[in-house]
Coordinates of C-alpha atoms in Angstrom, one line a residue:
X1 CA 32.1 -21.2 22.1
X2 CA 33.5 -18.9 19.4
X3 CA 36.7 -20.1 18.6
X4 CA 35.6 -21.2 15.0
X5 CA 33.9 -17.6 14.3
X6 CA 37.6 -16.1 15.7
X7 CA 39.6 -18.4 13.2
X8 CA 37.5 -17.4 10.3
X9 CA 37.7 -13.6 11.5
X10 CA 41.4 -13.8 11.6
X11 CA 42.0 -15.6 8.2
X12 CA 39.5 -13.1 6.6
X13 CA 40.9 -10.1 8.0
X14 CA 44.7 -11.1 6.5
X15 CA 43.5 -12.1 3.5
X16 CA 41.9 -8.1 3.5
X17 CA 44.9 -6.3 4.1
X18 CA 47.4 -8.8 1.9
X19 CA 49.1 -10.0 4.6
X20 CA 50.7 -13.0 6.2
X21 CA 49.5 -14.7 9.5
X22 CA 50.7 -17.7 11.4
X23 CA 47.3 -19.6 11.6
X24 CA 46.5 -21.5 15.1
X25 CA 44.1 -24.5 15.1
X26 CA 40.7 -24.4 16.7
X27 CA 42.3 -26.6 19.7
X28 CA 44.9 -24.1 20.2
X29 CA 42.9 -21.6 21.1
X30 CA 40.6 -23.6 22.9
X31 CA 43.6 -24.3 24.9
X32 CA 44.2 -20.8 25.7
X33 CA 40.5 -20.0 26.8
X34 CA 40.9 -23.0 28.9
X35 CA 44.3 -22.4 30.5
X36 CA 42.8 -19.1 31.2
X37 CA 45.2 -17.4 28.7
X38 CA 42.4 -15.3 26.7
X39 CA 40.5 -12.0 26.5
X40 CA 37.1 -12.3 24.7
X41 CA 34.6 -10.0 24.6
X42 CA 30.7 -9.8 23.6
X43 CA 28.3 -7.8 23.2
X44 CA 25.2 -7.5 25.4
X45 CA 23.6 -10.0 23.1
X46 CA 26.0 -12.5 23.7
X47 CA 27.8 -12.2 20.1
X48 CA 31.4 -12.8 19.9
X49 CA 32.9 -9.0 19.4
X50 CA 36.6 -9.6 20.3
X51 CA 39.6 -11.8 21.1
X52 CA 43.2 -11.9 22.1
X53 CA 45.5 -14.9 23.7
X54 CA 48.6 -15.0 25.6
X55 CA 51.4 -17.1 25.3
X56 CA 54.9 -17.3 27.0
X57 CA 58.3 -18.3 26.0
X58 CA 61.6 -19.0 27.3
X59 CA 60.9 -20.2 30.6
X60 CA 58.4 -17.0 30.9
X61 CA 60.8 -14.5 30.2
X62 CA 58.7 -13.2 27.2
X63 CA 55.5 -13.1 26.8
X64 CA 53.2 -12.3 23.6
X65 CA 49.7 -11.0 23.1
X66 CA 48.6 -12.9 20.2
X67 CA 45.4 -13.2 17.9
X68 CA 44.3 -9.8 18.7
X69 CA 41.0 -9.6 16.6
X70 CA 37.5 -7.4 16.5
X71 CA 34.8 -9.0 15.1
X72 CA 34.2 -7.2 11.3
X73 CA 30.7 -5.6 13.1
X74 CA 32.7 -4.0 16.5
X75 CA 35.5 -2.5 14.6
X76 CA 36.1 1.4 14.3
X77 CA 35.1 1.6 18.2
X78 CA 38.1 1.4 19.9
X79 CA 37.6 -2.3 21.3
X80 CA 40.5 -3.6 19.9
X81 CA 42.7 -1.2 22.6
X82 CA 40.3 -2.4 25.2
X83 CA 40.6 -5.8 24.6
X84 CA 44.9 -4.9 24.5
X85 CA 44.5 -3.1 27.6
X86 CA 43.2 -6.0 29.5
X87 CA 45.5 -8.2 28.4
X88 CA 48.2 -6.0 28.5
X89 CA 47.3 -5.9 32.0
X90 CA 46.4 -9.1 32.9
X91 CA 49.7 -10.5 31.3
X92 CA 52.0 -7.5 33.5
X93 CA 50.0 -9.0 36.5
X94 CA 50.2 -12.8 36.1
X95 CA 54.1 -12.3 34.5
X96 CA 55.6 -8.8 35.9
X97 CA 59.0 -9.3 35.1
X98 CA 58.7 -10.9 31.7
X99 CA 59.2 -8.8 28.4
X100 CA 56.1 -8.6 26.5
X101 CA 56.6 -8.8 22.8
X102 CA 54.4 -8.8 19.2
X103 CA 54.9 -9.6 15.5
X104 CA 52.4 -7.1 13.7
X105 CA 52.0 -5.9 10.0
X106 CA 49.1 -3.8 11.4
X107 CA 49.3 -0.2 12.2
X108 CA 46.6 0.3 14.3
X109 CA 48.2 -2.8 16.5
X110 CA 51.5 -0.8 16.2
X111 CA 49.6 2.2 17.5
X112 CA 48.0 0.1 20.4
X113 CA 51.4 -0.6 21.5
X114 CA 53.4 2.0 20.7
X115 CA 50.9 3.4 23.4
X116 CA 51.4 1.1 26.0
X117 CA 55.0 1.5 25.6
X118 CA 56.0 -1.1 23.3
X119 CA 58.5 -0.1 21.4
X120 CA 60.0 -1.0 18.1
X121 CA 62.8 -3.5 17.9
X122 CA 65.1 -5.8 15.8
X123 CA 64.2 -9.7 15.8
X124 CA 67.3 -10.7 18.0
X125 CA 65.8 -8.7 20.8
X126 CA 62.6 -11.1 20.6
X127 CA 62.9 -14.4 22.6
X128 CA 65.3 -17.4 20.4
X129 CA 62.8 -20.4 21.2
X130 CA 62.6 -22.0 18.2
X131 CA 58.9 -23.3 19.0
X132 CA 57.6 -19.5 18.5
X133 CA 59.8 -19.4 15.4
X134 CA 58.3 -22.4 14.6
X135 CA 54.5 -20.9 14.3
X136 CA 55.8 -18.6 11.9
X137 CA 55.7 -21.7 9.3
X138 CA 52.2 -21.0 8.5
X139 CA 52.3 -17.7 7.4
X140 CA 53.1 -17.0 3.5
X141 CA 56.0 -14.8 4.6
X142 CA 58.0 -17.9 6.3
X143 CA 60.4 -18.2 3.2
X144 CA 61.5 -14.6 3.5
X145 CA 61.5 -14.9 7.6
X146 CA 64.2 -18.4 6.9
X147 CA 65.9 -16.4 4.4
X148 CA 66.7 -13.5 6.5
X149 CA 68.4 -16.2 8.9
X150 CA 65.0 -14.6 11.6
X151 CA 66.5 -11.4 11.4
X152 CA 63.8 -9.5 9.8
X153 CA 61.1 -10.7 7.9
X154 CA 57.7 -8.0 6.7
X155 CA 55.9 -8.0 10.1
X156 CA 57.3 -5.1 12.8
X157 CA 59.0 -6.3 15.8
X158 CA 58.1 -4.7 18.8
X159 CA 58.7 -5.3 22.3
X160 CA 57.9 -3.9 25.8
X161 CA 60.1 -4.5 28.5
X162 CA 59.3 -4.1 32.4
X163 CA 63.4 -3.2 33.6
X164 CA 62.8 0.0 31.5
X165 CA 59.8 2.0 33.2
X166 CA 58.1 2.9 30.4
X167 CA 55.0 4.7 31.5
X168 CA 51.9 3.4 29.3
X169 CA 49.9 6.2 27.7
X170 CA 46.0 6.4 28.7
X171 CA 46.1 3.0 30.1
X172 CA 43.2 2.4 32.5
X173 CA 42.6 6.2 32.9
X174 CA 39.1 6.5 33.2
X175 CA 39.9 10.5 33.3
X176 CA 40.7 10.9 30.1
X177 CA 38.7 11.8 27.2
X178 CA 39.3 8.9 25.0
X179 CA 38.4 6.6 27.7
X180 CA 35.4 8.3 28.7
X181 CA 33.9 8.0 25.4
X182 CA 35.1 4.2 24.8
X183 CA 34.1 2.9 27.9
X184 CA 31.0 5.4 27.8
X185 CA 30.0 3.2 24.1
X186 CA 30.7 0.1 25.0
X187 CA 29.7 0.3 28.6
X188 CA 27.3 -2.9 27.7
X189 CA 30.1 -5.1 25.8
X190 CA 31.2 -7.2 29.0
X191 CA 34.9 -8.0 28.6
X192 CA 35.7 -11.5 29.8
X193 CA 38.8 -13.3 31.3
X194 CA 38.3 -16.3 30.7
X195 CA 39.8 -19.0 33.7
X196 CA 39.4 -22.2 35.1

């Protein structure tokens, strides 16, 4: 398993762009692979290239693609919208009428879902369970997230909700030029849902 190459990618990566990150534990997102919660993908060698977890709140009514993260060597090839896309997808299909939701400081993340019709949004339109809140303490930000009351803190709220018909941009069109080339270079990275 990968998980501790993911953790190490993840705390890396923040620490590279200055920014804060709730940190998960190696047994969380173990949890998710097993629960059948995560996208991973690998190249054709078998290397760990990708990940991303879901996780739902308020009895299901939001849901949030978390831990989206290309492995340092894969990045700059378009996986990371791949690996959104499927989970995107996969979370739409196992949770259609939940609101799908993300914390980012990231603006290619912002640009993945601004594309798949996310859309910018104020914290009070983000699910109220204090547990998500909660996951927030490990991030160096938390102060100024408490401070704020969780009305605002440095990462972008932004949301996606089903009830609004929000067309995706590009998603699974294998007809468009983007795609072709994608899906065309990274024909032998297998993309994997992992289930029980």
């Amino acid at each position: 398993m990968s998980v501790p190459a993911i953790l190490k990618e993840i705390e890396e990566s923040a620490k590279e762009r200055g920014t804060g990150i709730a940190k998960r534990t190696a047994s969380y997102l173990e949890e998710k692979i097993n629960e059948g919660k995560a996208v991973m993908a690998f190249s054709p060698e078998g290397e760990w290239a990708g990940f991303c977890y879901i996780e739902t709140w308020s009895n299901k009514t939001y849901v949030a693609n978390s831990g989206l993260i290309v492995s340092l060597k894969f990045r700059n090839e378009g996986l990371a919208r791949m690996i959104k896309e499927v989970i995107f997808n996969y979370s739409r299909e196992k949770y259609p009428n939940a609101k799908l939701f993300g914390l980012t400081t990231g603006l290619a993340v912002m640009k993945i879902n601004s594309n798949l019709g996310y859309k910018p949004v104020t914290y009070s339109e983000l699910t109220q369970d204090d547990v998500f809140w909660s996951g927030c303490k490990s991030c160096v930000n938390y102060e100024i997230l408490m401070s704020k009351e969780r009305k605002n803190c440095l990462c972008t709220a932004m949301l996606y909700n089903p009830n609004e018909g929000t067309v995706p941009q590009n998603i699974n069109n294998p007809e468009s030029e983007n795609n072709q080339k994608l899906f065309s270079k990274f024909k032998k990275i297998r993309t994997m849902l992992w289930k029980k």
